[in-house]
Each structure stands twice: as C-alpha cells, then as structure tokens.
XYZ file of C-alpha atoms in Angstrom:
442
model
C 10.770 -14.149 3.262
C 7.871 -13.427 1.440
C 5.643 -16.044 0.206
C 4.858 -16.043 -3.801
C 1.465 -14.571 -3.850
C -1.735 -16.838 -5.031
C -2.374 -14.338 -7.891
C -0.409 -12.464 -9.937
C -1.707 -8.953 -10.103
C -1.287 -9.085 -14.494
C -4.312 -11.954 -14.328
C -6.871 -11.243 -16.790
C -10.189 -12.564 -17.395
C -10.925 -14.698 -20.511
C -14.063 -15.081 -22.404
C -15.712 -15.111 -26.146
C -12.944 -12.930 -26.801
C -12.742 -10.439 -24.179
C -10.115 -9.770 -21.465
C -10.734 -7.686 -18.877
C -8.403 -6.577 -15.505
C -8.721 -6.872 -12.209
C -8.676 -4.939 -9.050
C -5.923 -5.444 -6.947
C -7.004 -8.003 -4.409
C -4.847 -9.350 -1.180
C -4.483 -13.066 -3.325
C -2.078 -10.564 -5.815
C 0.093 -9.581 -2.880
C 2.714 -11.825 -1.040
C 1.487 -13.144 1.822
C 3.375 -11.868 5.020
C 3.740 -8.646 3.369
C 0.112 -8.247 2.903
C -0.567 -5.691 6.121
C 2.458 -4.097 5.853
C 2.202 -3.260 2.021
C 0.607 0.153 2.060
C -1.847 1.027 -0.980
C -0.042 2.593 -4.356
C -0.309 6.692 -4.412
C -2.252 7.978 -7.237
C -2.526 11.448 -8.899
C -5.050 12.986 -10.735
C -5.226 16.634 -12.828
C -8.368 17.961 -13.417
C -8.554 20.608 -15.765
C -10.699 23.576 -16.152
C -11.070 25.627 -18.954
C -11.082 29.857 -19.263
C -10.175 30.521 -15.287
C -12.567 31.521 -12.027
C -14.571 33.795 -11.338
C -12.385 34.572 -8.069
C -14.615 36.804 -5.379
C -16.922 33.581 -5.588
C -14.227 31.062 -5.432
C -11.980 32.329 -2.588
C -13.319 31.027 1.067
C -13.106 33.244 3.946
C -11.027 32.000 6.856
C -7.716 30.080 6.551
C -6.503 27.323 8.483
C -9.205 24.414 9.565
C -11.533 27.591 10.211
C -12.343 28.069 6.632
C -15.564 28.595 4.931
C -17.057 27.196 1.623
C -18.066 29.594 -0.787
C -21.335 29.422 -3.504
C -18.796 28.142 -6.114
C -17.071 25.733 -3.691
C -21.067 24.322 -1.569
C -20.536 21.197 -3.696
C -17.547 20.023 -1.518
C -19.214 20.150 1.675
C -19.278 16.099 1.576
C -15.255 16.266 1.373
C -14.762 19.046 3.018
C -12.538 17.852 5.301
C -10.716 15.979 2.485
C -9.522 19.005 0.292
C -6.859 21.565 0.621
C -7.517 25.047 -1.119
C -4.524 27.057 -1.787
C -4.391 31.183 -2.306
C -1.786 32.916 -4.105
C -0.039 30.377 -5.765
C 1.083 31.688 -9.406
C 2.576 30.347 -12.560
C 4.199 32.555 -14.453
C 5.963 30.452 -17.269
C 1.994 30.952 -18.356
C 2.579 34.259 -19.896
C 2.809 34.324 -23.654
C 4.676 36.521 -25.896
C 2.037 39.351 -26.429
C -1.452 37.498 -26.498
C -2.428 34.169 -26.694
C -2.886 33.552 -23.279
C -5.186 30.506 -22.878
C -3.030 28.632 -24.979
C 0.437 29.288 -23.337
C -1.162 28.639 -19.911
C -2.619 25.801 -20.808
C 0.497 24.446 -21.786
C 2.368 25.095 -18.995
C -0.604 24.139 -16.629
C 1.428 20.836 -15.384
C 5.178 21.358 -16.992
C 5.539 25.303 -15.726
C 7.357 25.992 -18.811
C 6.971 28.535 -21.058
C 5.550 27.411 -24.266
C 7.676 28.872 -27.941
C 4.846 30.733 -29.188
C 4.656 29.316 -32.902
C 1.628 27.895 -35.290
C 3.756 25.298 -36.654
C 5.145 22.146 -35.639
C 8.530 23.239 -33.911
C 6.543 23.571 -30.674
C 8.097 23.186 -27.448
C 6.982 23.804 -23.500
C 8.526 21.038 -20.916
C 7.797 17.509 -19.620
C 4.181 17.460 -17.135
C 4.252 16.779 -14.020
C 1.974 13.470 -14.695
C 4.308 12.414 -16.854
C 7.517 12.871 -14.681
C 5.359 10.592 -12.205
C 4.307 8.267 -14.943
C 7.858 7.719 -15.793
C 8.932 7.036 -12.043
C 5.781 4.715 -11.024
C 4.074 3.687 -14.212
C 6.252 0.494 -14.784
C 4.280 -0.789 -12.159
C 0.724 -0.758 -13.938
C -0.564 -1.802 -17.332
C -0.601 1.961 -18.377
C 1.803 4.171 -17.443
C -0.447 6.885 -17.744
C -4.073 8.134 -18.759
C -5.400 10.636 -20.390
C -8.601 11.810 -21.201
C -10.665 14.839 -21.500
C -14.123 15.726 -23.215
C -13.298 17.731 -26.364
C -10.981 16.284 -29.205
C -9.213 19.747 -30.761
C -7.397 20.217 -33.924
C -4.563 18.883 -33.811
C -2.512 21.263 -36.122
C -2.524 25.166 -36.619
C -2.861 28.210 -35.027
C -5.476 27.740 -31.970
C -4.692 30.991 -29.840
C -3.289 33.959 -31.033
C -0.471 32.284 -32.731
C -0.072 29.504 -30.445
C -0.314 26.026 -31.855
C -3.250 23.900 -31.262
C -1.172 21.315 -29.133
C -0.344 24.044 -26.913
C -4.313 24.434 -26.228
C -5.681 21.133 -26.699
C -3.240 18.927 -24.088
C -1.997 19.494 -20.492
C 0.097 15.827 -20.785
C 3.266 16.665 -22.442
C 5.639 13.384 -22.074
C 8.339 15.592 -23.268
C 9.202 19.187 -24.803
C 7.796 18.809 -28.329
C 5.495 15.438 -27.297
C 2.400 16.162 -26.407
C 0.723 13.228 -25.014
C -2.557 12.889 -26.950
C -6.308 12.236 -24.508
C -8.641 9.921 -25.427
C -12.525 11.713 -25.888
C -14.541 8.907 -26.282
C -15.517 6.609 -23.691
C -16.558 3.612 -25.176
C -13.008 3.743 -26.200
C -11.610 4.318 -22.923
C -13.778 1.797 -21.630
C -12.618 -1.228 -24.424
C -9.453 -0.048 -23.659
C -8.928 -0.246 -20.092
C -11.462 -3.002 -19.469
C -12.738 -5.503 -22.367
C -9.735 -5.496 -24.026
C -9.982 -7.676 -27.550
C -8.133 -11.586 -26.933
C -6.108 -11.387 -30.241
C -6.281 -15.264 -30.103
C -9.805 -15.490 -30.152
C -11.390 -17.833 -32.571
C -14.259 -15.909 -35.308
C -16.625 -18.400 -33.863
C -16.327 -17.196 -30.286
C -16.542 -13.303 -31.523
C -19.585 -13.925 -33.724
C -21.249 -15.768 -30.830
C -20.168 -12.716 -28.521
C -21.670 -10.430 -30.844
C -24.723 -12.717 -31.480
C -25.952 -12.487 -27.995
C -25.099 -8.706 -27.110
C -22.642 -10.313 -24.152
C -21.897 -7.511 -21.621
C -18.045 -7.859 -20.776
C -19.293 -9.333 -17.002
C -21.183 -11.937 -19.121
C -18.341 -12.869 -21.704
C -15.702 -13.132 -18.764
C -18.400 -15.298 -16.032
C -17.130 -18.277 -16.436
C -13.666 -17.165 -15.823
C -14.851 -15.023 -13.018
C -16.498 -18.195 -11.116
C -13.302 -20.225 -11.199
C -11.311 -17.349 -9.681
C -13.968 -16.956 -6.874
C -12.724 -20.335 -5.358
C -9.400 -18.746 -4.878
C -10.619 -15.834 -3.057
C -11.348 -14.812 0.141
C -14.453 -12.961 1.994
C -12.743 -9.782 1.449
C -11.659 -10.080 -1.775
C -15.074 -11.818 -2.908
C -16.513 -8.308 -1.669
C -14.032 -6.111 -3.712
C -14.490 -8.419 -7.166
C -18.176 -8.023 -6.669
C -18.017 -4.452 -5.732
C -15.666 -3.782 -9.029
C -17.786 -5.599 -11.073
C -20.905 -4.070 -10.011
C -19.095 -0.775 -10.963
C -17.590 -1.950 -14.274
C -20.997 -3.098 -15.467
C -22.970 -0.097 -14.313
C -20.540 2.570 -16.519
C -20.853 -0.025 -18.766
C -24.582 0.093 -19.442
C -24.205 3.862 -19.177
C -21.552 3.919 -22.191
C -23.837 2.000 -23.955
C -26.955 3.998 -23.672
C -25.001 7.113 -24.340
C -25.004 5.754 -28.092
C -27.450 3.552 -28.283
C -26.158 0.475 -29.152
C -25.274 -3.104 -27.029
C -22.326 -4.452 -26.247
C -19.705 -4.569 -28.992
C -16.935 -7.342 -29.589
C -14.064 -5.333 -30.456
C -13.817 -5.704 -33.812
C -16.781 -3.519 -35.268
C -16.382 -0.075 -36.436
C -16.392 2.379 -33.254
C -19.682 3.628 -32.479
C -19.977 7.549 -31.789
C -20.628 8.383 -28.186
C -23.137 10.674 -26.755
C -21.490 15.129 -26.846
C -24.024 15.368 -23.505
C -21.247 16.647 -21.210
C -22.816 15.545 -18.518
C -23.040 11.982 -19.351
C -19.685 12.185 -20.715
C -18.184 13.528 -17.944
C -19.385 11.480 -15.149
C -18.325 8.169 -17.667
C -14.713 9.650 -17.827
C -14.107 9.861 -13.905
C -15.659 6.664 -13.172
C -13.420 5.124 -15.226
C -10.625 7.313 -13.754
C -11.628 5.702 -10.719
C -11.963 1.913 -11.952
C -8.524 1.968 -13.748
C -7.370 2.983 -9.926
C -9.133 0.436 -8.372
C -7.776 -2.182 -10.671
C -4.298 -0.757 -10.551
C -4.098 -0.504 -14.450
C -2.521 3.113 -14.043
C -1.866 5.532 -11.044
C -1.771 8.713 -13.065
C -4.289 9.995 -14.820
C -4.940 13.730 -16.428
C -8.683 15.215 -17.030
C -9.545 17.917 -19.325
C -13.060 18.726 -18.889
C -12.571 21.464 -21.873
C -9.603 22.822 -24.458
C -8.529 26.212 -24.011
C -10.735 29.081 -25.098
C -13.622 26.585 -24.741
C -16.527 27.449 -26.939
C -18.710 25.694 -24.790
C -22.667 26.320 -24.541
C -23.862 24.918 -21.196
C -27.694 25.137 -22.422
C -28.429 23.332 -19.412
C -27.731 25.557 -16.731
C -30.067 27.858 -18.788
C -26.839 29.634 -20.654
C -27.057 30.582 -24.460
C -23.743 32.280 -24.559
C -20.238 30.318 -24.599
C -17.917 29.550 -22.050
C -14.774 31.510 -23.097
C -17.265 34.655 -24.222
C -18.395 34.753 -20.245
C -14.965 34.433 -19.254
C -14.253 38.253 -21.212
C -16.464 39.625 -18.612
C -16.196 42.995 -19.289
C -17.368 43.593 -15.408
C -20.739 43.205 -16.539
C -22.734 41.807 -13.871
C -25.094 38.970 -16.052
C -21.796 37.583 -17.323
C -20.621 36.883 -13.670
C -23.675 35.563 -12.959
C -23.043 33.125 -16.109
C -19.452 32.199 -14.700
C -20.519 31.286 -11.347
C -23.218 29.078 -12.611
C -20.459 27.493 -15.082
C -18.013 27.161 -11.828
C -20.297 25.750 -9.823
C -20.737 22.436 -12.410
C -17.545 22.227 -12.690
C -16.835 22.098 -9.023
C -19.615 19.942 -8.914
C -17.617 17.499 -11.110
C -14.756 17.681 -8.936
C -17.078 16.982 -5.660
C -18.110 13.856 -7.881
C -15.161 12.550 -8.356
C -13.593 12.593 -5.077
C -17.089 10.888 -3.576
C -16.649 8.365 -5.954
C -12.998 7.511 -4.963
C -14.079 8.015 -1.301
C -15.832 5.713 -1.705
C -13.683 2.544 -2.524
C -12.025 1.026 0.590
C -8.269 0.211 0.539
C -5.957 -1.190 2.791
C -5.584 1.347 5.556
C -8.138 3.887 4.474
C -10.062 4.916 0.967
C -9.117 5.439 -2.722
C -9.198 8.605 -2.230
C -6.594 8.924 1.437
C -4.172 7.295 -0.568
C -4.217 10.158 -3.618
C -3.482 13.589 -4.385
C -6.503 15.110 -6.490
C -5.029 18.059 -8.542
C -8.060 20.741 -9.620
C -7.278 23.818 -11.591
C -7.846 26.255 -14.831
C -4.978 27.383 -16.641
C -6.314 31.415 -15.605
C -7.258 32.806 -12.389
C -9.715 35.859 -13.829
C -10.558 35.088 -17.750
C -11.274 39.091 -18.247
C -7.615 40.098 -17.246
C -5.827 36.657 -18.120
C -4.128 36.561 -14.711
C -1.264 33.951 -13.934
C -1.349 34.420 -10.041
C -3.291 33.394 -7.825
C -4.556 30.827 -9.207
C -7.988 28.991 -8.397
C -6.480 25.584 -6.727
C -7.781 22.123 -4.597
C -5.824 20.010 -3.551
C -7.999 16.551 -2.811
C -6.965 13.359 -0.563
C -4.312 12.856 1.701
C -1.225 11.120 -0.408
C -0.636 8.010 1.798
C -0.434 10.371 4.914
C 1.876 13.188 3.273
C -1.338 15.751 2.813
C -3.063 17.271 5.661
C -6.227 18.452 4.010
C -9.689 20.153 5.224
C -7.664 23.749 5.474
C -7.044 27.009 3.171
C -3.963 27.936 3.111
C -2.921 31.057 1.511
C 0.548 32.070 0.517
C 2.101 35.193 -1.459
C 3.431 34.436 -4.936
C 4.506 31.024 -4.361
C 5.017 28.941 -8.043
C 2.987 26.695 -9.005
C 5.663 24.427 -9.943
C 7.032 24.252 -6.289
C 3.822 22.203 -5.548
C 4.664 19.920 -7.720
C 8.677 19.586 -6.341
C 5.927 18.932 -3.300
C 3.904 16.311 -4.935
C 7.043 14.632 -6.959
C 8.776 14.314 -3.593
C 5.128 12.779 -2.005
C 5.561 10.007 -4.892
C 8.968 9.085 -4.227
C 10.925 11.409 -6.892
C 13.849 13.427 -4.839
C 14.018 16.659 -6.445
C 14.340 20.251 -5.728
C 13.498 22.069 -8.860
C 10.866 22.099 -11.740
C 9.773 23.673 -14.700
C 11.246 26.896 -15.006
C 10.414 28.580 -11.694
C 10.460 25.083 -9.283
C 12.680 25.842 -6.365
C 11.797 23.918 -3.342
C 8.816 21.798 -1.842
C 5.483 23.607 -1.412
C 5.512 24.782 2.899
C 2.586 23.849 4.481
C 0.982 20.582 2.721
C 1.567 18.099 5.711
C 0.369 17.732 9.049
C-alpha cells in the first residue's frame, strides 16, 4: 500500500495576503508510487488567425526525411519534437454563403458547424479542450485555461452574419457556451499564482502594498518552512519555479508600469505590445503546467479576421487585408513575414516547456502541442489542408520529428486520436469524427 504522501499537492503558500501554488513536487506524491507514477498529459491549442500562406509552409520530404521550410526555420531547435501533418481538412468550417473566418473559427476545436446567426441563439459543439477538461480537469485547480491576446465584442454580427462568439473563442464548453479567454496578464498571473487570502487582515494588505512585496517576497517565510520538508530534487524544482514565477512576474509588471499589487486595487491596464504580451501568456501556460493548476489550456494569439498591424516586422497594412492576397506578390511577402512570428511563437513555447524536467522526460514529452489557423489559404478561404503541428510526444503515444501527409482526412479524427491519448474511449467527434488519426505513434 501506498504511503500518505508528505504534501498534499492543494498546499498553498501564505503571506501578507497572498497565496500562491505550487509545482508538483515528489513530497505531493505517495511514496512507493513515486517512480511508477508517470507525469499528467497536457494539451495545448494554439491558435492562429486568417490561415497560411501554404507554398511557404509545406516541407518537402515526408517521413523522418523532411525538410523545414522559411516559415517553419524557427523549429529547428524542436525539430525532432514536432509532427507536421498535410491534408488534413475540416469541413464543418464552411459557412452558409460567406462568413468564413468566423464559422471556422468556431469549429476550429469542436468540428461542428456553427448556425450562422448575429444574435444570441448561437450554437456550434463542445471543443475538444473542453471534452478533455471535463475528463481530467477534476484533478487540477482549473479545469481549464484560456487565454488569448485580443478581447472581441462580445455581441453582434462579427463576420458576415456570424456572431461575434463564433469569431472571438475557440473554447466552447458546450453548444451555445462559449468559454470566455482571459487577455490580460496581470490577471492571468493574480489568478493562477498570487491569488488574494480572503482572510487576510487590512493590516497585512496595507503593509503588502506599503512595501511593493513581489508575490516570492509576501510568501518567503512560508516558502522557508516548506524547504525543511523537501528534498535535493525538489529544493531544485521550487527554486527553479520560483525563479520562473518571479521573472514573468517582473515582466507583467513592467509591461504597465506599476509594482506589485495586493489584490484588492483597481486592475491596472497591461501593455497591447504583442510581443510582450505574448511571450507573458505562454510562460504562464507553462507555469500553470508545471504547478499542475490545469492540464488544458487554449491560446488565441488573434480573433478571426484579425485587424492586426505588425509595425514591427516593418508591415503598415493589417493582418486579415494580407491574408486577401489577391496573388499579388508584396502581399505574400507580408504573410510570410507574419507566419514566420507566429511560428516563432510556437518554437517559443515548446523551448520553454522543453525545458522543464519531469519524471521520465520534459514538460514538453509528456504533452500534445496543438498549432493551427482556422484557414489554410486566407485568399480562397480553404477548409482542407490545413496548416498543422503537432508538438511533444503525449506520455509516449506521439512519435514526432516526421511529416506525414494524408488525403482528406478530418480534422476531428485527430482529435478521436488525441481524446483516446488522454484516456477518453471514443470513436467519433464533431460532425465528421470517425476513427483515430493513422499514423501518430511509433
């Protein structure tokens, strides 16, 4: 039998009013179970606005013997960690006459064909996150999170008679409940990690505030009592994840210029860099996995039809007026440059999660890392084959570092693949979900 661990994995930190998680350390874990316990699966979907510019995207060579393309150089650090799969389509994308962006977007993780309306009698089908999130997520603080760098509207018409909801969410936790993301990180960051003690005395908050305490600072006293209990190993991972914490943590704050807050002032605004916001959101996608407080998590980097400027990669036009190409050769010139960040972002992420060491490999051997736009080309709003990686190795049940290309497979049958990777037995999803995904395992 088991012996009752030292730790129980819902400890929190304590200080002038903060609380903040932990990562999961071997003191949280029974005993004789510890090297047999395999680390949780996790799943990310990272979203990418107004499709691929394809001839750039597609490698040459399939198998192991595959190349990386302009748009795809970023990932030559994870090379061998990342699957990229050819003609895989979704076709419960397609709207009723136009509206594409919208409908796809929509059906980006459900694979359900959205009821075109601009009201509020919307309806597409449950995401694939949230199928996992209701399978796994009882066994983290969150269930589930969401976040993504541009807020929306949240009512009307936002594509061509299709709803705003339809275009500003890929998290649907069921047919008419979009699951709203969180935009802000100094909001995501409170949340997740310096949660407010609701039994805090005024004293202790004003005293927090007084000083500008950093959540590390607030919780140290805590933290030093705990490190008697621990051993080499997990001294290196609580040092490790606070080093991390505390880093994004100075970066939220300089993104709006303020200190530390205790909770309970008004919200500051964050920075609208992208850049800055971006890399904030997936390191926190990546502490909230290393602390176990969720292992699902969905990443918009833009809403449908994004109207986004990237200035900085010496644009003036936006995003979604590239993606209308026309054939012209300066606005594929635009799109690759636009690709290649976002790829870049990607690349980023998985690093990061490389990164972390688990039990029996990395954060990122135990995951599957879901990248894709709701489009394949923007100009002709195609719903096959689709621009798609597929990052990490799921505990074993992905073989990556190939391209694999297949002939008008649904997209929903990779995730039957993935549900079945996470412990959910089923055959079918969405509207088009027949059977596993071939070719994903060793």
């Amino acid at each position: 039998m088991s012996r009752t661990p030292v730790l129980s994995r819902r400890t929190l930190l304590r200080g002038m009013g903060a609380l903040m998680a932990l990562p999961l350390l071997d003191v949280m874990r029974p005993r004789t179970a510890r090297a047999a316990t395999p680390a949780p699966r996790r799943f990310v979907a990272f979203y990418t606005p107004c499709g691929i510019h394809m001839p750039k995207w597609t490698p040459g060579g399939v198998g192991a013997e595959w190349s990386l393309t302009p748009t795809l150089a970023s990932l030559e650090p994870v090379k061998g960690d990342v699957l990229v799969l050819s003609g895989v389509d979704n076709l419960p994308g397609r709207p009723d006459g136009d509206g594409h962006h919208a409908a796809a977007t929509a059906a980006f993780l459900s694979c359900v064909k959205a009821r075109k309306t601009e009201g509020t009698n919307i309806r597409t089908g449950i995401s694939l996150d949230q199928v996992l999130a209701n399978a796994v997520g009882k066994a983290t603080r969150y269930p589930s999170l969401e976040l993504g760098i541009d807020q929306g509207r949240g009512i009307g018409n936002c594509d061509s008679g299709y709803a705003c909801p339809y275009a500003n969410n890929i998290a649907w936790a069921g047919p008419s409940t979009p699951v709203p993301k969180e935009t802000k990180p100094r909001a995501a960051f409170e949340r997740l990690f310096a949660d407010f003690d609701p039994g805090v005395t005024q004293e202790e908050l004003a005293k927090r505030k007084a000083y500008g305490l950093s959540i590390i600072d607030a919780v140290r006293d805590d933290a030093k009592a705990l490190q008697g209990k621990l051993g080499t190993t997990d001294k290196r991972k609580l040092d490790e994840y606070f080093t991390g914490v505390r880093e994004l943590e100075l970066r939220v704050n300089a993104m709006d210029g303020t200190g530390p807050t205790c909770g309970a002032a008004v919200e500051p605004a964050d920075s609208e860099d992208v850049r800055e916001k971006t890399k904030a959101m997936l390191d926190l996608i990546v502490l909230a996995f290393q602390c176990d407080l969720t292992r699902t998590c969905t990443f918009m980097l833009g809403n449908a039809r994004s109207q986004r400027v990237y200035s900085f990669l010496g644009l003036s036009g936006e995003h979604h007026a590239y993606s209308h190409h026309q054939r012209a050769q300066a606005n594929y010139d635009a799109l690759v440059k636009i690709d290649k960040w976002e790829v870049e972002q990607f690349s980023y992420l998985l690093q990061r999660m490389k990164g972390v060491l688990e039990e029996g490999g990395t954060l990122l051997d135990h995951s599957a890392v879901y990248f894709s736009s709701e489009i394949a080309d923007g100009n002709m709003h195609e719903h096959k084959n689709l621009p798609i990686l597929l990052a990490g190795r799921a505990g074993g049940a992905i073989a990556p570092g190939r391209h694999i290309r297949y002939e008008g497979q649904p997209l929903a049958n990779l995730y039957v693949a993935l549900l079945n990777m996470f412990g959910v037995p089923t055959a079918t999803f969405g509207d088009d979900g027949s059977a596993p995904l071939p070719g994903l395992g060793a």
